[in-house]
XYZ file of C-alpha atoms in Angstrom:
740
model
C -153.740 -184.533 112.450
C -150.003 -184.787 111.944
C -149.326 -182.570 108.934
C -145.581 -183.161 108.942
C -145.476 -186.894 108.270
C -143.326 -187.402 105.138
C -146.277 -185.863 103.867
C -147.905 -184.232 101.180
C -151.425 -182.912 101.323
C -151.382 -181.765 104.945
C -154.391 -179.872 106.149
C -156.944 -180.919 108.698
C -160.391 -182.101 107.646
C -163.260 -180.067 108.970
C -164.463 -180.140 112.534
C -168.140 -180.701 111.824
C -170.262 -183.805 111.308
C -168.103 -186.062 113.403
C -167.938 -189.803 112.919
C -165.936 -191.504 115.610
C -163.974 -194.690 114.956
C -164.697 -198.055 116.477
C -167.987 -198.637 114.688
C -167.041 -201.454 112.327
C -168.328 -204.429 114.272
C -171.346 -202.506 115.523
C -172.508 -201.744 111.996
C -171.879 -205.045 110.282
C -174.199 -206.856 112.686
C -177.139 -204.522 112.020
C -178.121 -205.463 108.482
C -181.788 -205.101 107.616
C -183.506 -207.248 105.012
C -185.685 -205.791 102.251
C -187.051 -209.025 100.841
C -190.185 -207.475 99.338
C -188.390 -205.695 96.512
C -186.948 -208.055 93.929
C -184.338 -205.486 92.901
C -182.894 -205.536 96.383
C -182.757 -209.284 96.922
C -179.291 -210.729 97.226
C -178.477 -213.183 94.481
C -176.111 -215.960 95.379
C -173.741 -216.751 92.566
C -170.873 -219.191 92.584
C -168.291 -216.546 91.775
C -164.605 -216.134 92.354
C -163.331 -219.609 91.473
C -160.223 -220.768 93.258
C -157.387 -219.220 91.249
C -154.778 -221.528 89.786
C -151.089 -220.893 90.585
C -150.674 -218.643 87.530
C -153.638 -216.513 88.589
C -152.318 -216.314 92.159
C -148.979 -215.147 90.830
C -150.744 -212.527 88.688
C -152.645 -211.159 91.688
C -149.487 -211.004 93.777
C -147.413 -209.324 91.082
C -150.197 -206.890 90.185
C -150.575 -205.654 93.733
C -146.902 -205.584 94.726
C -145.914 -203.734 91.560
C -147.990 -200.688 92.451
C -147.009 -200.487 96.151
C -144.223 -198.678 97.952
C -143.771 -200.843 101.033
C -141.331 -198.336 102.536
C -144.238 -195.950 103.180
C -146.337 -196.375 106.304
C -149.951 -196.680 105.079
C -151.074 -194.541 108.020
C -148.762 -191.720 106.921
C -149.953 -191.463 103.324
C -152.037 -194.245 101.838
C -151.810 -192.920 98.281
C -148.009 -193.080 98.375
C -148.186 -196.530 99.943
C -150.646 -197.924 97.388
C -149.283 -196.121 94.302
C -145.637 -195.389 95.099
C -144.348 -198.281 93.001
C -146.368 -197.126 90.024
C -145.131 -193.538 90.444
C -141.489 -194.660 90.467
C -142.020 -196.567 87.211
C -143.719 -193.690 85.353
C -141.050 -191.041 85.127
C -141.351 -188.491 83.646
C -144.961 -187.996 84.745
C -147.548 -188.747 82.085
C -150.704 -187.556 83.811
C -152.357 -190.817 82.764
C -154.412 -192.849 85.193
C -152.981 -196.341 84.931
C -156.186 -198.017 86.089
C -158.195 -196.584 83.212
C -155.403 -196.859 80.647
C -154.802 -200.597 81.040
C -158.313 -201.791 80.166
C -158.537 -199.213 77.373
C -155.329 -200.596 75.876
C -156.664 -204.151 76.085
C -159.897 -203.129 74.378
C -157.940 -201.251 71.706
C -155.783 -204.319 71.028
C -158.846 -206.552 70.624
C -160.518 -204.082 68.279
C -157.337 -203.443 66.288
C -156.796 -207.139 65.660
C -160.163 -207.264 63.916
C -160.379 -203.979 62.020
C -156.844 -204.077 60.622
C -157.640 -207.281 58.753
C -158.725 -207.037 55.132
C -162.384 -206.479 54.313
C -164.043 -209.851 53.729
C -167.202 -210.578 51.763
C -168.662 -212.206 54.876
C -168.115 -209.123 57.056
C -171.253 -207.433 58.315
C -171.747 -204.070 56.562
C -171.054 -201.930 59.689
C -167.803 -203.850 60.235
C -166.826 -203.210 56.618
C -167.413 -199.493 57.195
C -165.297 -199.563 60.357
C -162.484 -201.255 58.435
C -162.768 -198.663 55.660
C -162.455 -195.837 58.193
C -159.412 -197.550 59.715
C -157.765 -198.156 56.348
C -158.297 -194.545 55.242
C -156.639 -193.426 58.475
C -153.716 -195.807 57.945
C -153.126 -194.550 54.404
C -150.532 -192.010 55.499
C -149.031 -191.720 52.041
C -152.277 -190.380 50.597
C -152.863 -188.186 53.652
C -149.430 -186.564 53.313
C -149.761 -186.129 49.543
C -153.059 -184.314 50.045
C -151.525 -182.278 52.880
C -153.791 -179.491 54.131
C -155.840 -179.363 50.921
C -158.904 -181.132 52.422
C -159.185 -178.703 55.311
C -158.679 -175.677 53.040
C -161.388 -176.991 50.731
C -163.690 -177.478 53.729
C -163.038 -173.894 54.897
C -163.612 -172.555 51.399
C -167.002 -174.274 51.197
C -167.951 -172.424 54.389
C -166.996 -169.049 52.943
C -163.288 -169.042 53.714
C -161.278 -168.424 56.881
C -160.520 -164.693 57.203
C -157.056 -165.222 58.692
C -156.016 -166.940 55.449
C -157.096 -163.953 53.358
C -159.827 -165.873 51.515
C -162.992 -164.280 52.840
C -165.665 -161.809 51.815
C -167.445 -160.128 54.718
C -170.430 -159.230 52.536
C -171.586 -162.843 52.421
C -171.007 -163.543 56.108
C -173.918 -164.638 58.308
C -172.924 -165.982 61.713
C -176.216 -167.881 62.157
C -175.632 -169.776 58.908
C -172.037 -170.505 59.889
C -172.919 -171.705 63.404
C -175.531 -174.067 61.986
C -173.284 -175.337 59.193
C -170.404 -176.183 61.538
C -172.456 -177.703 64.380
C -172.484 -181.291 63.022
C -168.688 -181.721 63.141
C -168.399 -180.750 66.808
C -168.210 -183.620 69.262
C -171.441 -183.808 71.233
C -170.473 -184.037 74.910
C -173.569 -185.153 76.825
C -171.913 -186.297 80.031
C -170.824 -182.962 81.460
C -172.359 -179.679 82.413
C -171.873 -177.810 79.148
C -173.133 -178.928 75.776
C -171.339 -178.930 72.474
C -171.533 -175.944 70.210
C -169.746 -172.746 69.324
C -171.202 -169.578 70.886
C -174.517 -171.412 71.430
C -174.626 -174.848 73.047
C -177.355 -177.096 71.698
C -178.251 -180.771 71.907
C -181.196 -183.152 72.240
C -181.624 -185.154 75.417
C -184.222 -186.440 77.867
C -186.665 -183.818 79.051
C -186.060 -183.222 82.758
C -189.525 -181.709 83.200
C -191.794 -184.235 81.508
C -191.801 -188.009 81.633
C -191.135 -189.619 78.276
C -190.135 -187.117 75.603
C -186.778 -185.761 74.544
C -186.253 -182.025 74.137
C -183.998 -179.462 72.484
C -181.665 -177.901 75.062
C -180.053 -174.494 74.545
C -177.102 -173.886 76.807
C -173.828 -172.079 77.197
C -171.290 -173.707 74.866
C -168.008 -175.462 75.219
C -164.889 -173.370 74.764
C -161.752 -174.117 72.784
C -159.267 -174.647 75.608
C -159.041 -178.244 76.852
C -161.978 -179.148 74.617
C -160.259 -182.510 74.055
C -160.899 -183.271 77.745
C -164.677 -182.869 77.637
C -164.495 -180.907 80.893
C -165.772 -177.450 81.866
C -163.100 -174.885 81.120
C -164.367 -171.314 81.396
C -162.435 -170.559 84.590
C -159.102 -170.741 82.753
C -159.960 -167.705 80.643
C -160.452 -165.540 83.714
C -156.788 -165.911 84.690
C -155.663 -163.277 82.194
C -154.115 -163.363 78.753
C -150.553 -163.913 79.996
C -151.412 -166.922 82.148
C -149.501 -169.974 80.905
C -152.629 -171.800 79.718
C -154.074 -168.818 77.864
C -150.716 -167.934 76.346
C -150.223 -171.518 75.137
C -153.739 -171.551 73.700
C -153.184 -168.340 71.731
C -149.884 -169.680 70.394
C -151.691 -172.880 69.413
C -154.261 -170.912 67.398
C -151.486 -168.992 65.656
C -149.600 -172.233 64.887
C -152.721 -173.755 63.319
C -153.370 -170.680 61.181
C -149.749 -170.404 60.021
C -149.635 -174.148 59.249
C -152.606 -173.603 56.940
C -150.929 -170.707 55.146
C -151.650 -167.564 57.166
C -149.059 -164.793 57.425
C -147.582 -164.922 60.974
C -148.289 -161.245 61.736
C -151.891 -161.454 60.542
C -152.348 -164.718 62.449
C -151.079 -163.151 65.686
C -153.424 -160.165 65.385
C -156.477 -162.195 64.374
C -155.980 -164.935 66.961
C -155.458 -162.366 69.700
C -158.900 -160.991 68.793
C -160.325 -164.519 68.802
C -159.042 -165.195 72.322
C -160.432 -161.864 73.530
C -163.843 -162.778 72.112
C -163.780 -166.245 73.662
C -162.701 -164.730 76.989
C -165.718 -162.416 76.832
C -167.936 -165.491 76.394
C -166.229 -167.211 79.331
C -166.924 -164.253 81.594
C -170.707 -164.471 81.124
C -170.870 -168.229 81.612
C -172.198 -169.759 84.804
C -169.710 -171.412 87.135
C -170.178 -175.097 87.716
C -171.410 -174.504 91.256
C -174.154 -172.236 89.878
C -175.156 -174.831 87.304
C -176.112 -177.257 90.062
C -179.304 -175.259 90.577
C -181.069 -177.329 87.933
C -184.486 -176.683 89.465
C -183.992 -172.958 88.816
C -182.194 -173.343 85.477
C -184.842 -175.530 83.827
C -187.026 -173.205 81.764
C -189.107 -174.679 78.949
C -190.360 -172.047 76.531
C -191.373 -171.789 72.876
C -189.034 -170.658 70.129
C -191.339 -167.659 69.765
C -190.749 -166.731 73.415
C -186.993 -167.159 72.879
C -187.214 -164.827 69.896
C -189.086 -162.202 71.903
C -186.686 -162.452 74.823
C -183.546 -162.403 72.656
C -184.628 -160.696 69.405
C -181.127 -160.103 68.016
C -180.636 -163.847 67.455
C -182.732 -165.576 64.790
C -183.543 -168.671 66.835
C -185.988 -170.234 64.414
C -183.553 -170.043 61.502
C -180.679 -171.297 63.672
C -182.597 -174.369 64.854
C -184.183 -175.115 61.493
C -180.814 -175.152 59.760
C -179.298 -177.510 62.340
C -182.274 -179.867 62.501
C -182.609 -179.977 58.724
C -179.773 -182.528 58.516
C -182.089 -184.950 60.345
C -185.199 -183.840 58.410
C -186.765 -182.427 61.568
C -188.991 -179.372 61.215
C -189.664 -176.898 64.019
C -191.946 -173.872 64.257
C -192.279 -170.878 66.551
C -194.553 -173.042 68.730
C -191.907 -175.744 69.276
C -190.763 -175.831 72.900
C -187.094 -175.770 73.875
C -185.393 -175.977 77.257
C -183.517 -172.788 78.050
C -180.719 -174.184 80.212
C -178.567 -171.093 80.827
C -180.665 -167.921 80.902
C -177.957 -165.671 82.438
C -175.594 -166.541 79.586
C -178.115 -165.730 76.874
C -179.139 -162.540 78.687
C -175.716 -161.103 77.802
C -174.766 -162.995 74.644
C -176.397 -160.669 72.099
C -174.473 -157.691 73.434
C -171.129 -159.466 72.983
C -171.975 -160.633 69.454
C -173.061 -157.114 68.471
C -169.766 -155.637 69.693
C -167.640 -158.230 67.886
C -166.467 -157.758 64.304
C -167.634 -160.136 61.592
C -164.001 -161.048 60.952
C -163.430 -162.169 64.536
C -166.716 -164.109 64.635
C -165.839 -165.932 61.424
C -162.267 -166.626 62.550
C -163.496 -168.041 65.855
C -166.355 -170.171 64.536
C -164.227 -171.683 61.786
C -161.307 -172.448 64.081
C -163.646 -174.334 66.397
C -165.083 -176.179 63.398
C -161.694 -177.422 62.183
C -160.353 -178.115 65.690
C -161.670 -181.718 65.849
C -160.565 -182.292 62.244
C -156.916 -181.259 62.598
C -155.618 -184.782 63.401
C -157.134 -186.069 60.150
C -154.772 -184.183 57.845
C -150.967 -183.993 57.701
C -148.563 -185.067 60.447
C -147.553 -181.457 60.936
C -151.008 -180.406 62.133
C -151.354 -183.517 64.260
C -148.072 -182.561 65.892
C -149.307 -178.983 66.480
C -152.238 -180.481 68.399
C -150.047 -182.810 70.454
C -147.545 -180.064 71.252
C -150.310 -177.881 72.677
C -151.685 -180.741 74.783
C -148.186 -181.511 76.099
C -147.529 -177.854 76.935
C -150.660 -177.352 79.044
C -150.087 -180.668 80.828
C -146.436 -179.985 81.641
C -145.258 -182.994 79.660
C -142.125 -183.495 77.596
C -142.058 -182.852 73.852
C -144.751 -185.104 72.391
C -144.264 -188.031 70.080
C -146.787 -189.038 67.475
C -148.593 -192.171 68.688
C -148.220 -195.461 66.886
C -150.385 -194.979 63.814
C -152.371 -198.197 64.210
C -153.224 -197.229 67.806
C -154.267 -193.736 66.735
C -156.455 -195.074 63.930
C -158.034 -197.697 66.179
C -158.912 -194.986 68.698
C -160.552 -192.988 65.892
C -162.718 -195.958 64.917
C -163.611 -196.633 68.569
C -164.668 -193.008 68.952
C -166.659 -192.733 65.724
C -168.179 -196.236 65.452
C -168.343 -197.286 69.069
C -171.233 -199.749 68.795
C -169.311 -201.746 66.175
C -166.095 -201.750 68.191
C -168.000 -202.625 71.376
C -169.474 -205.645 69.594
C -165.948 -206.735 68.630
C -164.822 -206.360 72.246
C -167.806 -208.316 73.604
C -167.248 -211.178 71.181
C -163.584 -211.362 72.190
C -164.264 -211.451 75.930
C -164.694 -215.121 76.714
C -165.757 -214.808 80.357
C -168.549 -212.241 79.922
C -171.315 -214.392 81.431
C -169.348 -215.174 84.576
C -168.185 -211.562 84.867
C -171.699 -210.125 84.574
C -173.112 -212.596 87.080
C -170.406 -211.782 89.641
C -170.617 -208.002 89.137
C -174.400 -208.180 89.419
C -173.990 -209.949 92.736
C -171.626 -207.235 93.962
C -174.121 -204.627 92.757
C -176.908 -206.290 94.712
C -174.899 -206.207 97.928
C -173.866 -202.582 97.443
C -177.446 -201.461 96.828
C -178.601 -203.526 99.792
C -176.138 -201.773 102.106
C -176.914 -198.302 100.760
C -180.606 -198.934 101.312
C -179.845 -200.093 104.829
C -177.704 -197.036 105.559
C -180.433 -194.684 104.359
C -183.118 -196.493 106.358
C -181.035 -196.128 109.531
C -180.215 -192.470 108.921
C -181.130 -190.297 111.905
C -181.086 -186.928 110.136
C -183.567 -187.514 107.307
C -187.219 -186.770 108.027
C -189.482 -189.811 107.731
C -191.143 -188.473 104.584
C -187.838 -187.608 102.913
C -186.390 -190.965 103.897
C -189.273 -192.844 102.282
C -188.860 -190.810 99.086
C -185.098 -191.380 99.000
C -185.601 -195.111 99.530
C -188.185 -195.145 96.753
C -185.661 -193.538 94.446
C -182.796 -195.946 95.114
C -185.137 -198.907 94.670
C -186.279 -197.412 91.342
C -182.779 -197.265 89.862
C -182.416 -199.395 86.753
C -179.099 -201.216 86.704
C -177.547 -201.448 83.257
C -174.606 -203.807 83.490
C -172.333 -204.916 80.681
C -174.153 -204.197 77.444
C -177.647 -203.948 75.952
C -178.908 -207.143 74.379
C -179.581 -205.491 71.015
C -175.883 -204.960 70.305
C -175.636 -208.701 69.643
C -178.232 -208.423 66.870
C -176.877 -207.670 63.402
C -180.049 -205.773 62.525
C -179.350 -203.202 65.261
C -175.896 -202.340 63.929
C -177.115 -202.391 60.325
C -179.830 -199.870 61.129
C -177.663 -197.672 63.359
C -174.911 -197.239 60.771
C -177.102 -197.394 57.650
C -176.242 -193.832 56.562
C -172.493 -193.934 57.279
C -170.844 -193.681 53.876
C -167.124 -194.428 54.119
C -164.859 -193.689 51.175
C -161.159 -193.578 50.359
C -160.125 -190.375 52.117
C -159.650 -190.027 55.864
C -160.617 -186.350 56.201
C -163.916 -186.799 54.365
C -164.630 -189.956 56.387
C -164.146 -187.992 59.610
C -166.563 -185.261 58.500
C -169.045 -187.951 57.486
C -168.855 -189.915 60.745
C -169.037 -186.814 62.954
C -172.058 -185.572 61.009
C -173.870 -188.908 61.093
C -173.227 -189.349 64.809
C -174.690 -185.911 65.469
C -177.676 -186.703 63.255
C -178.371 -189.734 65.465
C -178.417 -187.429 68.509
C -180.922 -185.108 66.824
C -183.194 -187.988 65.802
C -183.903 -188.718 69.466
C -186.311 -185.798 69.200
C -188.670 -187.680 66.886
C -187.665 -191.268 67.724
C -186.874 -191.426 71.458
C -184.719 -194.451 72.323
C -186.477 -197.029 74.461
C -183.343 -198.313 76.170
C -180.720 -195.594 75.937
C -177.145 -196.280 76.969
C -175.076 -193.096 76.974
C -171.966 -195.178 77.618
C -170.999 -197.813 75.104
C -170.150 -201.346 76.297
C -166.469 -200.806 75.497
C -166.214 -197.660 77.614
C -163.886 -197.721 80.627
C -166.167 -195.541 82.680
C -169.389 -195.609 84.675
C -172.373 -193.283 84.707
C -175.507 -192.377 86.634
C -178.143 -191.076 84.242
C -180.342 -188.904 86.440
C -182.870 -188.372 83.659
C -183.578 -192.100 83.294
C -182.884 -193.076 86.929
C -180.329 -195.645 85.867
C -176.691 -196.498 86.356
C -174.518 -197.776 83.525
C -171.579 -200.058 84.318
C -170.197 -201.128 80.924
C -168.386 -204.386 80.318
C -165.293 -202.365 79.422
C -164.617 -201.379 83.020
C -165.122 -204.903 84.352
C -161.459 -205.854 84.156
C -158.138 -205.386 85.926
C -157.604 -203.395 88.095
C -161.303 -202.757 88.800
C -162.358 -206.380 88.600
C -161.246 -209.866 87.667
C -163.060 -213.133 88.254
C -159.909 -214.530 89.861
C -159.341 -211.542 92.158
C -160.054 -211.931 95.838
C -163.517 -210.776 96.884
C -162.049 -207.856 98.798
C -160.204 -206.600 95.735
C -163.326 -206.781 93.587
C -165.510 -204.999 96.125
C -162.780 -202.375 96.558
C -162.620 -201.887 92.794
C -165.874 -202.341 90.905
C -167.902 -202.387 94.132
C -166.611 -198.944 95.066
C -167.423 -197.607 91.580
C -170.956 -199.001 91.769
C -171.450 -197.400 95.185
C -170.106 -194.130 93.791
C -172.593 -194.189 90.892
C -175.577 -195.000 93.119
C -174.569 -192.088 95.356
C -174.862 -189.651 92.442
C -178.608 -189.976 92.874
C -178.327 -188.187 96.217
C -175.681 -185.486 95.767
C -176.370 -181.797 95.187
C -177.710 -182.277 91.655
C -179.024 -185.822 92.042
C -181.235 -184.937 95.013
C -183.187 -182.590 92.721
C -184.256 -185.474 90.430
C -187.015 -187.829 91.579
C -187.472 -191.549 90.863
C -189.000 -190.742 87.452
C -185.964 -188.726 86.387
C -187.820 -185.426 86.695
C -186.683 -182.262 88.428
C -188.898 -182.083 91.490
C -188.560 -180.963 95.068
C -189.151 -183.883 97.402
C -186.690 -183.262 100.239
C -188.132 -181.504 103.284
C -186.602 -178.150 104.229
C -185.226 -179.662 107.433
C -183.581 -182.594 105.635
C -182.201 -180.330 102.904
C -180.700 -178.037 105.549
C -179.015 -180.966 107.296
C -177.763 -182.215 103.935
C -176.156 -178.813 103.317
C -174.621 -178.876 106.789
C -173.045 -182.285 106.197
C -171.940 -181.315 102.692
C -170.209 -178.234 104.081
C -167.876 -180.494 106.042
C -166.628 -182.060 102.798
C -166.330 -178.657 101.125
C -163.996 -177.467 103.857
C -162.055 -180.720 104.001
C -161.343 -180.746 100.268
C -160.484 -177.030 100.212
C -157.354 -177.197 102.340
C -155.056 -179.850 100.901
C -151.550 -178.779 99.936
C -149.628 -180.483 97.121
C -145.927 -179.766 97.751
C -144.443 -180.718 94.373
C -146.823 -178.281 92.656
C -146.665 -175.754 95.516
C -150.412 -175.327 95.361
C -153.343 -175.504 97.739
C -156.371 -177.303 96.349
C -159.174 -174.952 97.311
C -162.016 -176.092 95.091
C -163.925 -178.241 97.574
C -167.231 -176.735 96.508
C -166.603 -177.400 92.831
C -165.727 -181.050 93.484
C -168.374 -181.586 96.168
C -170.596 -183.985 94.228
C -167.775 -186.337 93.284
C -166.282 -186.177 96.774
C -169.614 -187.075 98.370
C -169.977 -190.033 96.026
C -166.431 -191.252 96.724
C -167.038 -191.141 100.471
C -170.448 -192.801 100.320
C -169.267 -195.320 97.730
C -166.262 -196.636 99.641
C -168.229 -197.080 102.865
C -171.127 -198.832 101.121
C -168.766 -201.124 99.207
C -166.811 -202.035 102.341
C -169.901 -203.059 104.297
C -171.289 -204.823 101.227
C -168.090 -206.858 101.195
C -168.367 -207.556 104.944
C -171.916 -208.832 104.518
C -170.867 -210.876 101.502
C -168.193 -212.604 103.633
C -170.607 -212.973 106.551
C -173.234 -214.660 104.363
C -170.676 -217.147 103.051
C -168.690 -217.586 106.240
C -165.437 -217.122 104.320
C -162.039 -215.808 105.305
C -159.591 -215.022 102.525
C -155.904 -214.415 102.211
C -154.028 -214.151 98.937
C -150.859 -216.290 99.038
C -147.708 -214.242 98.657
C -149.269 -211.024 99.934
C -148.776 -209.876 103.537
C -152.267 -208.385 103.693
C -155.672 -209.428 104.921
C -158.476 -209.291 102.391
C -159.958 -206.323 104.266
C -156.672 -204.537 103.648
C -156.736 -205.595 99.995
C -160.161 -203.966 99.712
C -158.661 -200.566 100.521
C -155.471 -201.217 98.558
C -157.436 -201.923 95.395
C -159.711 -198.947 95.992
C -156.569 -196.801 96.068
C -154.873 -198.497 93.111
C -157.615 -197.470 90.702
C -156.566 -193.832 91.269
C -152.823 -194.347 90.792
C -151.373 -191.579 88.632
C -148.158 -189.621 88.276
C -148.759 -186.029 87.271
C -146.564 -183.061 86.493
C -146.837 -179.944 88.701
C -148.499 -178.099 85.818
C -151.096 -180.838 85.394
C -151.814 -180.737 89.135
C -152.410 -176.982 88.953
C -154.655 -177.395 85.915
C -157.039 -180.045 87.246
C -158.758 -177.807 89.842
C -159.465 -175.279 87.086
C -161.235 -177.596 84.655
C -162.350 -180.720 86.495
C -165.275 -181.326 88.836
C -163.364 -184.344 90.144
C -160.628 -183.697 92.676
C -157.045 -184.834 92.086
C -156.657 -188.637 91.905
C -154.534 -188.761 95.071
C -157.226 -186.900 97.011
C -159.812 -189.421 95.847
C -157.820 -191.877 97.953
C -156.754 -189.722 100.878
C -160.008 -187.794 101.366
C -162.469 -190.702 101.709
C -160.067 -192.862 103.723
C -159.286 -190.073 106.201
C -163.029 -190.077 106.891
C -163.189 -193.856 107.217
C -163.043 -195.407 110.691
C -163.189 -198.745 108.880
C -159.918 -197.979 107.091
C -158.247 -196.809 110.305
C -159.330 -199.974 112.091
C -158.195 -202.237 109.241
C -154.679 -200.739 109.117
C -154.535 -199.941 112.852
C -153.711 -196.300 112.209
C -153.069 -194.366 115.434
C -155.722 -191.842 116.336
C -154.521 -188.434 115.155
C -152.236 -189.807 112.424
C -152.453 -188.325 108.924
C -154.760 -191.070 107.661
C -156.816 -191.206 110.878
C -157.571 -187.617 111.916
C -159.644 -187.177 115.046
C -162.423 -185.275 113.299
C -164.075 -186.780 110.244
C -166.870 -185.988 107.834
C -169.735 -188.456 107.546
C -172.947 -188.740 105.563
C -175.175 -191.802 105.872
């Protein structure tokens, strides 16, 4: 590989698991048919209507705007595909344009509806959403009240010690943990659950088919909690590391803004950070948490109490579940999801003063509520976020945008309904995306069936699993029924004041999570239809591709087929592949943790995976002067990117073959095969500060956006053939990693 080509991210991919180029034509003529399974049949849909001149112009402008045509695509395809975007976004924002654009469109559609006056004819949930929005927009009242609401909230919980309004005699950390749990955002998509000191949620039981279970886990920590990503590694960098220093200053700023004396705030918040660092040091790393077959341990609350007697587990769980009128006993089973963490937790709590425990728990409780009081505290939040991302001094967002985002976050089924009703081409979109999905699954099934390294028994089990995946596209039918929304939001009680409305909505949303324990959902969507995201739910053996992500740049009905397969097709392939990465391979077709891979196949899987670990551990990012060395941490996502792009490309080739079509977008000097890869790259366009680039490997199990382009395409002989990249060039290294 030429590591000196204008280049960033030099570093040679690994030398193992070689896939030689020149295989494009050979593969595309070897499709197998699986007609017996209805899920795998290819559905012919009259999609992609001939675009009118305006649409053609839109496609041309959209593509050309993001490109830097002065860059040779074989030298650095990320710079080629995203260079135009990078030049336009200066200073760096860290935002991913591809995800931001559809989110902004959804926000605009929702805002247009909820900012209108409440009408008598409005459905009750819509009235509540409008009330939440209006209370947020009432800045005059918010500023007049100042920090009073948050001080009143703290007082009701016994007072925040740093403010001097606290009596240690009445302090009970179990009571405080339980009382504050409802206002914490419940992250269910990542590897750590919400909670302070003790993570706890209700979700599908990974050991038994059907029921939901209480999970006890290591918690989320305060740093980067707004990101929803694992963050314990940051604390191990030392107190004077930039991130930890900024975090401690942030805690002090919050305390002082609420009335604490600066010197007391500095001392108390230093103790808080030391306590949280102690928690971080006993938490499992993300790589360790992949061992779900070992981590799953279902035991009774009585057994928990015997194993960890210094924590009153029954009282803790009863107090939390009481808000949903759920009763548990010593015989109730829970899933212990992080035994090593709990093995050491009691010792840390015992050594920590009551004052520090109370200061920490109450800070974490008010953390999600800070934006709902005065501008000053909202600015404190934004300044911290800007500091750790290396961004310029922050500006308060447009208030109507901020308030719309709040409503989308807290009442997402209502706002998703608004979005669906405003999207006029939903039927055509869903039919076309479903067709793309069918082709992608068809190709993945074909790849697996032709695999030479899987044992016959393992191969049959893997095929059974992919054919068992339930595809949830767009939105669930019930969202269109008024009765569903009426029932879902029946207990949301919105009033005049924004702060109280936030506490109410956070609490009610958490209550809905808890109620899964007694009323398991029959058709659960963890992603809402308006989400610009995608998800593979291993516990339900399903993928969720919401309507929200079915728009530019991932998909448009008037896009060329290559662009759509390179966008939404790649994402669908990526989500299917999650069923067969390091965690996914441990879940069977019923969504249960079970060993079904043979030892020989599992060993070969590890051997192939090791190639990607080494490849993604040796990229250098010059503007941040940092080597990205977390290939093991990002392994699952990297595997899915590599599998997804190859499956989507061959799905597109078969799609064209079946229709005997050849496309070229007028005004663009690219073949449609080239547009496939260009659009795959465009969805990762971003412009990040050096500090942001250094931060991502610490907190994210996804690699940097640029490496999500460069990594998979360096391994792709199909890409090299399409752009005629010389053998040994940066984008066509001699040695490549391969999987199926």
